[in-house]
CSV table of C-alpha atoms in Angstrom, one decimal:
chain,number,residue,atom,x,y,z
M,18,MET,CA,0.2,-0.2,-0.1
M,19,GLU,CA,1.2,3.7,-0.2
M,20,ASN,CA,0.2,7.0,0.5
M,21,GLU,CA,-2.6,4.4,2.4
M,22,ILE,CA,-5.5,6.6,4.2
M,23,LEU,CA,-5.9,5.4,7.9
M,24,THR,CA,-9.1,5.1,9.5
M,25,GLU,CA,-10.3,3.1,12.2
M,26,GLU,CA,-12.0,0.1,9.2
M,27,ASN,CA,-8.7,-0.6,7.3
M,28,TYR,CA,-5.9,-0.1,10.1
M,29,ASN,CA,-6.2,-3.7,11.1
M,30,GLU,CA,-5.9,-4.7,7.7
M,31,ILE,CA,-3.0,-2.9,7.0
M,32,ILE,CA,-1.1,-4.2,10.3
M,33,LYS,CA,-2.3,-7.7,9.1
M,34,VAL,CA,-1.0,-6.9,4.8
M,35,ARG,CA,2.6,-5.8,6.5
M,36,ARG,CA,3.2,-8.6,8.6
M,37,ASP,CA,2.0,-11.1,6.0
M,38,LYS,CA,5.6,-9.3,3.6
M,39,LEU,CA,7.1,-9.5,6.1
M,40,LYS,CA,6.6,-13.3,6.7
M,41,ALA,CA,7.3,-13.5,3.4
M,42,MET,CA,10.6,-12.0,3.2
M,43,VAL,CA,11.9,-13.6,6.1
M,44,GLU,CA,10.5,-17.5,4.2
M,45,SER,CA,12.0,-16.2,1.5
M,46,GLY,CA,15.3,-15.8,2.3
M,47,LYS,CA,15.4,-11.7,2.7
M,48,ASN,CA,14.6,-11.6,6.9
M,49,PRO,CA,15.1,-7.1,6.5
M,50,PHE,CA,16.1,-7.4,10.3
M,51,GLU,CA,19.2,-9.1,9.5
M,52,LYS,CA,21.2,-6.2,8.0
M,53,VAL,CA,23.9,-4.8,10.4
M,54,ARG,CA,25.3,-2.0,8.8
M,55,TYR,CA,25.2,0.6,5.6
M,56,GLU,CA,27.2,3.1,4.4
M,57,ARG,CA,26.4,6.9,3.7
M,58,THR,CA,28.2,8.6,2.0
M,59,ALA,CA,26.3,11.2,1.8
M,60,TYR,CA,22.4,13.4,4.0
M,61,SER,CA,20.1,15.2,2.1
M,62,ALA,CA,20.8,18.0,3.0
M,63,ASP,CA,23.9,18.4,1.9
M,64,ILE,CA,23.1,17.0,-1.4
M,65,THR,CA,19.6,19.4,-1.3
M,66,ALA,CA,22.1,22.9,-0.5
M,67,ASP,CA,25.2,21.9,-2.5
M,68,PHE,CA,23.2,20.6,-5.7
M,69,ALA,CA,27.0,21.9,-8.4
M,70,GLN,CA,29.2,20.3,-5.9
M,71,TYR,CA,26.6,16.5,-5.8
M,72,ASP,CA,25.2,17.5,-9.2
M,73,GLY,CA,26.0,13.8,-10.9
M,74,LYS,CA,27.6,12.0,-8.8
M,75,THR,CA,27.1,9.0,-7.1
M,76,VAL,CA,25.7,9.2,-3.4
M,77,ARG,CA,24.2,6.1,-0.6
M,78,LEU,CA,21.8,7.2,1.5
M,79,ALA,CA,19.8,5.8,4.2
M,80,GLY,CA,16.6,6.2,5.9
M,81,ARG,CA,12.6,6.7,5.8
M,82,ILE,CA,10.2,6.4,2.9
M,83,VAL,CA,7.6,9.0,4.4
M,84,SER,CA,6.6,9.0,0.9
M,85,LYS,CA,6.2,6.4,-2.2
M,86,ARG,CA,4.2,7.4,-5.3
M,87,ILE,CA,4.2,4.2,-8.5
M,88,MET,CA,4.3,5.3,-11.7
M,89,GLY,CA,4.2,1.6,-14.2
M,90,LYS,CA,8.2,1.3,-14.5
M,91,ALA,CA,8.3,4.2,-12.0
M,92,SER,CA,8.2,5.5,-9.1
M,93,PHE,CA,8.8,8.9,-6.6
M,94,ALA,CA,9.7,8.5,-3.5
M,95,HIS,CA,10.7,10.9,-1.0
M,96,LEU,CA,13.2,9.5,2.0
M,97,LEU,CA,14.2,11.6,5.4
M,98,ASP,CA,17.0,10.9,6.9
M,99,GLY,CA,18.8,12.5,9.6
M,100,LYS,CA,18.9,15.8,8.6
M,101,GLY,CA,16.3,16.0,6.1
M,102,LYS,CA,14.3,15.2,3.0
M,103,ILE,CA,14.8,14.2,-0.7
M,104,GLN,CA,13.5,12.9,-3.5
M,105,LEU,CA,14.4,9.2,-4.7
M,106,TYR,CA,13.2,8.4,-8.4
M,107,VAL,CA,13.5,4.8,-8.8
M,108,SER,CA,12.7,2.8,-12.2
M,109,ILE,CA,12.6,-0.3,-13.2
M,110,ASN,CA,14.9,0.4,-15.7
M,111,ASP,CA,17.8,1.3,-13.4
M,112,LEU,CA,16.8,-1.5,-10.4
M,113,GLY,CA,15.7,-3.9,-12.8
M,114,GLU,CA,12.3,-5.9,-13.0
M,115,GLU,CA,13.0,-8.0,-8.8
M,116,VAL,CA,14.8,-5.3,-7.1
M,117,TYR,CA,11.7,-3.0,-8.9
M,118,THR,CA,8.9,-5.2,-7.8
M,119,GLU,CA,10.3,-4.8,-4.7
M,120,PHE,CA,10.7,-2.0,-4.0
M,121,LYS,CA,6.6,-1.3,-5.3
M,122,LYS,CA,6.5,-3.6,-2.1
M,123,THR,CA,7.4,-1.2,0.4
M,124,ASP,CA,5.5,1.3,2.1
M,125,ILE,CA,5.5,4.1,3.8
M,126,GLY,CA,8.2,3.9,7.2
M,127,ASP,CA,10.5,0.8,5.7
M,128,ILE,CA,13.9,2.0,6.6
M,129,ILE,CA,15.8,1.6,3.2
M,130,GLY,CA,19.9,2.3,2.0
M,131,VAL,CA,20.2,3.9,-1.3
M,132,GLU,CA,22.1,4.2,-3.8
M,133,GLY,CA,22.5,6.6,-7.4
M,134,GLU,CA,23.1,9.3,-9.5
M,135,VAL,CA,22.0,13.5,-8.2
M,136,PHE,CA,19.9,15.3,-10.6
M,137,MET,CA,17.5,17.8,-10.9
M,138,THR,CA,13.9,16.6,-12.5
M,139,HIS,CA,12.5,19.4,-14.9
M,140,LYS,CA,10.6,20.5,-12.4
M,141,GLY,CA,13.3,22.1,-10.9
M,142,GLU,CA,13.6,19.5,-7.3
M,143,VAL,CA,17.0,17.9,-6.4
M,144,SER,CA,16.3,14.2,-6.9
M,145,VAL,CA,18.6,11.0,-6.6
M,146,LYS,CA,18.4,8.3,-9.6
M,147,ALA,CA,18.2,4.7,-7.4
M,148,LYS,CA,21.0,2.7,-9.2
M,149,ILE,CA,20.8,0.0,-5.9
M,150,VAL,CA,18.1,0.6,-3.6
M,151,GLU,CA,18.0,-2.2,0.0
M,152,LEU,CA,15.5,-2.5,2.9
M,153,LEU,CA,17.1,-2.3,5.9
M,154,GLY,CA,13.6,-2.5,8.2
M,155,LYS,CA,10.3,-2.8,8.2
M,156,SER,CA,8.1,-0.7,9.6
M,157,LEU,CA,5.3,-2.7,10.6
M,158,LEU,CA,2.9,-0.1,11.7
M,159,PRO,CA,1.4,3.3,9.1
M,160,LEU,CA,2.7,6.4,10.1
M,161,PRO,CA,-0.2,9.0,10.6
M,162,GLU,CA,-1.6,10.2,7.4
M,163,LYS,CA,0.8,12.7,6.5
M,164,PHE,CA,-1.8,16.0,6.0
M,165,HIS,CA,-3.5,14.9,9.3
M,166,GLY,CA,-0.6,13.9,11.0
M,167,LEU,CA,0.5,13.5,14.3
M,168,LYS,CA,-1.4,16.4,16.0
M,169,ASP,CA,-2.7,14.4,19.2
M,170,ASN,CA,-1.1,15.9,21.8
M,171,ASP,CA,-1.6,14.1,24.4
M,172,LEU,CA,0.1,11.6,21.5
M,173,ARG,CA,2.2,13.2,20.4
M,174,TYR,CA,4.5,13.1,23.9
M,175,ARG,CA,3.6,9.1,24.3
M,176,GLN,CA,4.9,8.0,21.3
M,177,ARG,CA,7.9,11.4,20.1
M,178,TYR,CA,8.8,8.2,18.0
M,179,VAL,CA,5.9,9.6,16.0
M,180,ASP,CA,6.1,12.8,16.3
M,181,LEU,CA,9.8,13.7,15.8
M,182,ILE,CA,8.9,11.6,12.5
M,183,VAL,CA,6.3,13.0,10.9
M,184,ASN,CA,6.4,16.9,12.6
M,185,PRO,CA,9.9,17.7,11.0
M,186,GLU,CA,9.9,21.0,13.6
M,187,VAL,CA,9.9,19.0,16.7
M,188,LYS,CA,13.1,17.9,15.6
M,189,GLU,CA,14.2,21.0,15.4
M,190,VAL,CA,12.8,22.4,19.5
M,191,PHE,CA,15.3,19.7,20.5
M,192,GLU,CA,18.1,20.3,18.5
M,193,SER,CA,17.3,23.8,19.3
M,194,ARG,CA,17.5,22.6,22.6
M,195,SER,CA,21.4,20.4,22.5
M,196,LYS,CA,21.9,24.6,20.7
M,197,ILE,CA,20.8,26.7,24.0
M,198,ILE,CA,22.9,24.1,27.2
M,199,SER,CA,26.2,23.9,25.0
M,200,ALA,CA,26.0,27.6,24.5
M,201,VAL,CA,25.6,27.0,28.9
M,202,ARG,CA,28.0,25.1,29.0
M,203,SER,CA,30.4,27.4,26.5
M,204,CYS,CA,29.9,30.4,28.3
M,205,LEU,CA,30.5,29.6,31.9
M,206,ILE,CA,33.3,27.3,30.9
M,207,SER,CA,34.8,30.4,29.2
M,208,ARG,CA,34.7,32.2,32.5
M,209,GLY,CA,36.5,30.0,34.2
M,210,PHE,CA,33.8,28.1,35.5
M,211,THR,CA,34.7,24.1,36.6
M,212,GLU,CA,31.2,21.1,35.7
M,213,VAL,CA,31.0,19.0,38.3
M,214,GLU,CA,29.2,16.1,38.4
M,215,THR,CA,26.7,15.7,42.4
M,216,PRO,CA,25.2,13.4,43.6
M,217,ILE,CA,20.8,12.7,43.0
M,218,LEU,CA,20.0,10.4,46.0
M,219,ASN,CA,20.9,12.2,49.2
M,220,THR,CA,20.1,11.3,52.2
M,221,ILE,CA,18.6,14.9,52.8
M,222,ALA,CA,16.3,16.4,51.0
M,223,GLY,CA,17.9,20.4,50.5
M,224,GLY,CA,19.1,23.0,48.5
M,225,ALA,CA,14.9,24.2,47.7
M,226,SER,CA,11.7,24.7,49.7
M,227,ALA,CA,10.1,21.6,47.5
M,228,ARG,CA,8.0,18.0,47.7
M,229,PRO,CA,11.0,15.5,47.0
M,230,PHE,CA,10.3,12.2,45.8
M,231,VAL,CA,11.1,8.8,48.5
M,232,THR,CA,13.5,5.7,47.4
M,233,HIS,CA,14.5,3.1,50.2
M,234,HIS,CA,18.7,2.3,49.9
M,235,ASN,CA,17.7,-1.1,50.0
M,236,THR,CA,21.4,-2.9,51.2
M,237,LEU,CA,21.8,0.6,53.2
M,238,ASP,CA,17.5,-0.3,54.6
M,239,ILE,CA,17.0,4.0,54.2
M,240,ASP,CA,14.6,5.7,52.8
M,241,MET,CA,16.7,8.5,50.9
M,242,TYR,CA,15.6,11.3,47.9
M,243,MET,CA,16.1,12.1,44.8
M,244,ARG,CA,17.7,15.2,45.0
M,245,ILE,CA,16.0,19.0,44.7
M,246,ALA,CA,19.4,20.4,43.7
M,247,PRO,CA,22.6,20.7,43.7
M,248,GLU,CA,23.1,24.1,45.9
M,249,LEU,CA,24.6,22.1,49.4
M,250,TYR,CA,26.6,20.2,47.9
M,251,LEU,CA,28.3,22.9,45.0
M,252,LYS,CA,28.8,25.3,47.9
M,253,ARG,CA,30.3,22.3,49.7
M,254,LEU,CA,33.2,22.4,46.4
M,255,ILE,CA,33.6,26.3,47.4
M,256,VAL,CA,33.8,25.2,50.2
M,257,GLY,CA,36.5,23.4,49.2
M,258,GLY,CA,38.6,25.7,47.4
M,259,PHE,CA,36.6,25.6,44.4
M,260,ASP,CA,36.9,28.7,42.8
M,261,ARG,CA,34.0,28.4,40.1
M,262,VAL,CA,31.9,25.3,39.9
M,263,PHE,CA,28.2,24.9,37.7
M,264,GLU,CA,26.3,22.0,37.2
M,265,ILE,CA,23.7,21.0,34.6
M,266,GLY,CA,21.2,18.1,35.7
M,267,ARG,CA,18.3,16.7,36.5
M,268,ASN,CA,16.5,17.9,38.8
M,269,PHE,CA,13.7,15.5,40.8
M,270,ARG,CA,10.3,17.4,42.1
M,271,ASN,CA,6.7,15.7,43.8
M,272,GLU,CA,4.7,18.5,42.9
M,273,GLY,CA,2.0,20.2,40.5
M,274,MET,CA,2.2,19.5,36.7
M,275,ASP,CA,0.8,21.5,34.4
M,276,ILE,CA,3.0,24.5,31.0
M,277,LYS,CA,5.6,25.0,33.2
M,278,HIS,CA,6.7,22.5,35.2
M,279,ASN,CA,7.4,18.8,35.3
M,280,PRO,CA,8.5,16.9,38.7
M,281,GLU,CA,11.6,15.8,36.7
M,282,PHE,CA,13.7,18.4,34.8
M,283,THR,CA,17.0,20.7,34.0
M,284,MET,CA,18.8,22.9,36.1
M,285,MET,CA,21.9,24.6,35.8
M,286,GLU,CA,23.5,25.7,39.5
M,287,LEU,CA,26.6,27.5,39.6
M,288,TYR,CA,28.7,29.3,42.3
M,289,GLN,CA,31.2,31.6,42.9
M,290,SER,CA,33.6,33.0,45.2
M,291,TYR,CA,34.5,35.9,45.7
M,292,ALA,CA,31.2,37.3,43.6
M,293,ASP,CA,28.2,38.6,45.1
M,294,TYR,CA,24.2,38.5,44.0
M,295,GLY,CA,24.7,41.7,41.6
M,296,ASP,CA,27.8,40.0,39.7
M,297,MET,CA,25.0,36.7,39.0
M,298,MET,CA,22.4,39.2,37.6
M,299,LYS,CA,25.4,40.5,34.6
M,300,LEU,CA,26.5,36.6,34.0
M,301,THR,CA,23.2,36.0,33.1
M,302,GLU,CA,22.6,38.3,31.6
M,303,GLU,CA,25.4,37.5,29.6
M,304,ILE,CA,23.7,33.1,29.8
M,305,PHE,CA,20.9,34.6,27.5
M,306,THR,CA,22.5,36.2,25.5
M,307,ALA,CA,24.4,33.3,24.5
M,308,ALA,CA,22.2,30.8,25.3
M,309,ALA,CA,19.6,33.3,22.0
M,310,ARG,CA,23.0,34.3,19.7
M,311,SER,CA,23.2,30.1,19.4
M,312,VAL,CA,20.1,29.7,17.9
M,313,GLY,CA,19.8,32.3,16.0
M,314,LYS,CA,18.0,35.2,18.6
M,315,THR,CA,19.2,38.9,19.9
M,316,GLY,CA,17.4,41.8,21.8
M,317,VAL,CA,13.8,40.9,20.1
M,318,ILE,CA,12.3,37.9,19.8
M,319,THR,CA,8.7,37.1,19.8
M,320,TYR,CA,7.4,34.7,22.6
M,321,GLN,CA,3.2,33.4,22.1
M,322,GLY,CA,2.7,36.2,20.1
M,323,THR,CA,4.5,39.1,22.8
M,324,GLU,CA,8.2,41.4,21.8
M,325,ILE,CA,10.2,40.3,24.7
M,326,ASN,CA,13.5,42.7,24.8
M,327,LEU,CA,16.3,40.5,25.9
M,328,THR,CA,18.9,43.0,25.2
M,329,ALA,CA,20.9,43.9,28.5
M,330,PRO,CA,21.0,45.3,30.6
M,331,TRP,CA,17.1,44.4,32.3
M,332,GLU,CA,14.9,46.1,34.8
M,333,ARG,CA,15.8,45.4,38.4
M,334,LEU,CA,13.9,46.3,41.1
M,335,THR,CA,12.9,45.3,45.2
M,336,MET,CA,10.4,43.2,45.8
M,337,ILE,CA,9.6,46.4,48.4
M,338,GLU,CA,9.2,48.1,45.5
M,339,ALA,CA,7.6,45.4,43.2
M,340,VAL,CA,5.1,45.5,45.3
M,341,LYS,CA,4.4,49.1,45.4
M,342,LYS,CA,4.7,49.5,41.4
M,343,TYR,CA,1.9,47.2,40.2
M,344,THR,CA,0.0,47.2,43.9
M,345,GLY,CA,0.4,51.0,45.5
M,346,VAL,CA,0.6,49.2,49.4
M,347,ASP,CA,4.6,50.0,50.6
M,348,PHE,CA,5.5,48.0,52.8
M,349,ASP,CA,8.4,49.0,53.7
M,350,THR,CA,5.9,51.5,56.4
M,351,LEU,CA,4.4,48.4,57.3
M,352,ASP,CA,4.7,46.2,60.0
M,353,ASN,CA,3.3,42.2,60.8
M,354,ASP,CA,-0.2,44.1,61.8
M,355,THR,CA,-1.2,45.8,59.1
M,356,ALA,CA,1.3,44.7,56.6
M,357,SER,CA,-1.5,41.5,56.7
M,358,GLU,CA,-4.0,43.7,57.2
M,359,ALA,CA,-2.9,45.7,53.8
M,360,ALA,CA,-2.5,42.2,52.1
M,361,LYS,CA,-5.8,41.4,53.1
M,362,LYS,CA,-7.7,44.8,51.0
M,363,LEU,CA,-6.3,43.6,47.9
M,364,GLY,CA,-7.8,40.2,48.4
M,365,VAL,CA,-4.5,37.9,49.2
M,366,VAL,CA,-4.9,34.9,50.3
M,367,ILE,CA,-2.5,34.2,53.5
M,368,ASP,CA,-1.6,31.5,55.8
M,369,PRO,CA,-2.2,31.5,58.7
M,370,LYS,CA,1.1,29.5,60.2
M,371,LYS,CA,3.2,32.1,57.7
M,372,SER,CA,2.2,36.1,58.2
M,373,SER,CA,4.8,37.5,59.5
M,374,TRP,CA,5.4,41.2,57.2
M,375,GLY,CA,8.0,38.8,55.5
M,376,HIS,CA,6.1,36.7,54.6
M,377,VAL,CA,2.7,38.4,53.2
M,378,LEU,CA,5.4,40.8,51.4
M,379,TYR,CA,6.2,37.0,49.6
M,380,GLU,CA,2.0,36.7,49.2
M,381,THR,CA,1.7,40.4,48.3
M,382,PHE,CA,4.4,39.7,45.2
M,383,ASP,CA,3.2,36.0,43.8
M,384,GLN,CA,-0.4,36.3,43.8
M,385,LEU,CA,-0.1,39.8,42.3
M,386,VAL,CA,3.0,41.2,41.3
M,387,GLU,CA,4.0,37.8,39.2
M,388,SER,CA,1.4,38.1,36.7
M,389,LYS,CA,2.7,41.7,35.2
M,390,LEU,CA,6.3,41.1,34.9
M,391,ILE,CA,6.8,40.2,31.1
M,392,GLN,CA,9.4,42.1,29.8
M,393,PRO,CA,13.7,40.5,31.9
M,394,VAL,CA,13.7,41.7,35.9
M,395,PHE,CA,15.4,40.8,38.4
M,396,ILE,CA,13.2,41.3,41.9
M,397,THR,CA,16.0,41.3,44.9
M,398,ASP,CA,15.5,42.2,48.5
M,399,TYR,CA,13.4,38.9,49.0
M,400,PRO,CA,12.6,38.2,52.4
M,401,VAL,CA,14.6,36.1,55.1
M,402,GLU,CA,11.8,34.2,55.9
M,403,VAL,CA,11.5,32.6,52.2
M,404,SER,CA,15.4,32.6,51.4
M,405,PRO,CA,16.6,29.9,54.0
M,406,LEU,CA,20.3,30.2,52.1
M,407,ALA,CA,20.8,34.5,51.3
M,408,LYS,CA,22.9,36.5,53.1
M,409,ARG,CA,20.9,38.7,55.0
M,410,ILE,CA,21.8,42.9,54.1
M,411,PRO,CA,22.7,43.8,57.2
M,412,SER,CA,20.5,47.3,56.5
M,413,ASP,CA,17.3,45.9,56.4
M,414,PRO,CA,18.3,42.2,58.4
M,415,ARG,CA,14.1,41.7,57.9
M,416,LEU,CA,15.5,41.4,54.0
M,417,THR,CA,18.5,39.0,51.9
M,418,TYR,CA,20.1,39.9,49.3
M,419,ARG,CA,19.1,37.8,47.1
M,420,PHE,CA,17.1,37.8,43.1
M,421,GLU,CA,14.8,35.6,40.9
M,422,PHE,CA,14.6,36.9,37.6
M,423,TYR,CA,10.8,36.9,35.3
M,424,ILE,CA,10.3,36.9,31.5
M,425,TYR,CA,6.7,36.3,30.4
M,426,ALA,CA,5.1,36.1,33.9
M,427,ARG,CA,7.6,33.7,34.7
M,428,GLU,CA,9.8,32.9,36.9
M,429,MET,CA,13.3,32.2,35.1
M,430,GLY,CA,15.8,30.9,37.8
M,431,ASN,CA,16.8,32.6,41.3
M,432,ALA,CA,20.5,33.9,42.8
M,433,TYR,CA,21.9,34.4,46.1
M,434,SER,CA,25.2,36.3,48.2
M,435,GLU,CA,24.8,32.8,49.4
M,436,LEU,CA,25.3,32.6,53.5
M,437,ASN,CA,28.1,32.1,54.8
M,438,ASP,CA,27.9,32.2,58.7
M,439,PRO,CA,27.3,29.2,60.1
M,440,VAL,CA,25.5,30.0,62.9
M,441,ASP,CA,22.2,32.1,61.7
M,442,GLN,CA,22.2,28.9,59.0
M,443,LYS,CA,21.4,26.7,61.8
M,444,GLU,CA,19.4,28.9,63.2
M,445,ARG,CA,17.6,29.0,59.9
M,446,PHE,CA,17.5,25.4,59.4
M,447,ALA,CA,16.4,25.3,62.5
M,448,ALA,CA,12.8,27.2,61.5
M,449,GLN,CA,12.6,25.8,58.4
M,450,ALA,CA,12.2,22.4,60.5
M,451,ALA,CA,9.9,24.2,62.7
M,452,LEU,CA,7.7,24.7,59.9
M,453,LYS,CA,8.4,21.5,58.1
M,454,ALA,CA,8.0,19.9,61.9
M,455,GLY,CA,4.0,22.7,61.2
M,456,GLY,CA,2.7,20.5,58.1
M,457,ASP,CA,4.9,22.2,55.9
M,458,GLU,CA,6.3,19.6,53.0
M,459,GLU,CA,8.5,21.7,50.9
M,460,ALA,CA,10.1,23.8,54.7
M,461,GLN,CA,14.0,22.5,53.8
M,462,PRO,CA,14.8,20.0,56.2
M,463,GLN,CA,18.3,19.8,58.5
M,464,ASP,CA,21.6,19.8,57.2
M,465,ASP,CA,24.2,19.5,60.2
M,466,ASP,CA,27.0,18.5,57.6
M,467,PHE,CA,27.0,21.4,55.0
M,468,VAL,CA,26.5,23.5,58.4
M,469,THR,CA,30.1,21.6,59.4
M,470,ALA,CA,31.3,22.7,55.6
M,471,LEU,CA,30.5,26.0,57.0
M,472,GLU,CA,32.0,26.1,60.4
M,473,TYR,CA,35.8,25.2,58.4
M,474,GLY,CA,35.0,28.3,55.8
M,475,MET,CA,33.7,29.7,52.8
M,476,PRO,CA,34.0,32.9,51.3
M,477,PRO,CA,31.9,35.1,50.8
M,478,THR,CA,29.8,33.7,47.3
M,479,GLY,CA,27.5,34.1,44.8
M,480,GLY,CA,25.0,31.7,43.5
M,481,LEU,CA,22.6,31.9,40.6
M,482,GLY,CA,20.7,28.3,39.0
M,483,ILE,CA,18.5,28.2,35.6
M,484,GLY,CA,15.2,26.8,34.8
M,485,ILE,CA,17.0,25.5,31.6
M,486,ASP,CA,13.5,23.6,30.5
M,487,ARG,CA,11.9,27.5,30.5
M,488,MET,CA,14.7,28.8,28.8
M,489,ILE,CA,14.8,26.9,26.3
M,490,MET,CA,10.8,26.9,25.7
M,491,LEU,CA,11.2,30.7,25.7
M,492,LEU,CA,14.3,30.6,23.1
M,493,CYS,CA,12.3,28.8,21.1
M,494,ASP,CA,8.7,30.0,21.4
M,495,CYS,CA,7.2,27.0,22.9
M,496,ALA,CA,4.5,26.9,25.1
M,497,SER,CA,4.5,23.6,27.6
M,498,ILE,CA,7.1,22.2,28.8
M,499,ARG,CA,6.3,18.7,27.7
M,500,ASP,CA,7.2,20.8,24.4
M,501,VAL,CA,10.5,21.1,25.6
M,502,ILE,CA,11.1,17.7,26.8
M,503,LEU,CA,11.4,14.9,24.7
M,504,PHE,CA,9.6,12.5,27.2
M,505,PRO,CA,8.3,14.5,29.6
M,506,THR,CA,6.2,12.8,32.4
M,507,MET,CA,2.5,11.5,31.8
M,508,LYS,CA,0.5,9.1,33.8
M,509,PRO,CA,0.3,6.2,32.8
M,510,LYS,CA,-3.2,4.4,30.0
M,511,ALA,CA,-4.9,2.2,32.0
C-alpha cells in the first residue's frame, strides 16, 4: 500500500498486510532485520544545499520512506534521513524487474538504503536516481496520514518517536535545545567555571523548598531522596577550594504538573567565590545572550505573540518596589499587623502559619505582581523567611541579598549572595525544621553536615540557578514545558 489513508476500518488490515509481507520475506531468505550496517556517503540536506557539488555524482543515502508514488515502470518517493528529506526516482530500467518489484512492495515508514546519481528534475527538484535499493528495516505500524499528521498532544508526548518522524519542526526544537545547553556550558567554561557532578540520590532533600521523591536503599536500609537541587553539594566544593563550579543536570520535585512544571526538569546551577548577587545579575544576562545567539536570536524576540526584549541591562526592582509599583502598597512602612491588613484588603490569601511581615510581602508579590512581569526583570531583596540560604542585608535584616528573574510572568531563575555564616545558617535550618514539623512539606530539612562545612569557612560567594527547560521554551517559542522535554512525565494509560 502507498500513502495509506488511515481509518478505524482499515487500520488492522494495513497491519496484517505489512506483517504478511515480512513473513514472506523471511520465508524467502530476505529478512530485512538481519542487516547490520549500511555505509552512507551523504545526507539529504547536504545534497540539496550544495547541488552543484553533488550534481551527477553517485551517493549512498539511508533513511525512512515517507511518501511513495507508483507510476508503472517508474516511481517517485521521498526519503527522510537525519538531516532532512530528498526525492528519489526509482525505475525498472535502473533497478531491474526483480528489485523494482520488491521496491513497489515497500511501505511508508520502511527504512531503506539507496545508492544513486544526483540530478535535478525538469520541475527543479533535487533528486537521486536510484541504482541500488536495499530494505534495511520493516515498518509494521503505519505512520499517521501526512496531511493530518500526529496532532493529539497526549499521543505526541507518549509516542515522541512518531512525533519526531511526522512533525519535522519538533526535531528542530530539540536540536535547538542541544545548541542552547552547549552555549550555556561554553559561556561558563570560558569564564573559568569547572563543570562538576553531584549526587542525585540524597540522604537529605535540601537546597530548595520543594517536596521530594522518596525511595529506599535496600542494602543500607534507609530512605533516600531524589535531589531537588544540587546547591548544598556545590557550595561544599566552594568550601573545599573550588573557585567557580557549575552543574547542568536533572532535578526531581514531587509536585504538580502544568505547562511550566514537570516532575523531572533540567537546571543549571553555579557558584562563584568572592562574588555577590550583583555579579550573578550580569552573568545571567551574559548567559541568556549566549543562549539566544546559539539559535540565531538577539535583542527582541517573539514569544507566544508577545515581543520580549532580551537586550541587557534588564530592569531591577526590589520586591518592595515591585509590590508598590503594581499594588500601590508600600510594605516598607508597615509592620506585621498592618502588612496583613493591607494584604487582605488587596485580596491576598494568607496562611495563618505564615503571617509574618516577610511571608505576607512574599505572598502579595506572588499572588498579585508576578503575573505582570512580562519583560525581563530582576526582583531583588527577598524576605529572610523565604530565603533560608541567602545572606541578610545588614541595613535591613528582614531582607536578603537574593533575586529571582522573571520573563513572560514566569520565574526563570534564582540567585543569592550566599549565606556563609554557620551560626545564622543553623538558626534558619531550625526555623525551617519547625515549619516542616508543623506540616509544611516543602520546608527545608536540617543539614548538619552542611553547617559543619560552613564552620570550616566559606568565602563570600554568589550563586545562580537557571531553569534550562523554561529558557528553551522562551527561545524556541514553545507554549508548554512538555514541548521541550523529549519524554515528559505522563500518567500511564490503564
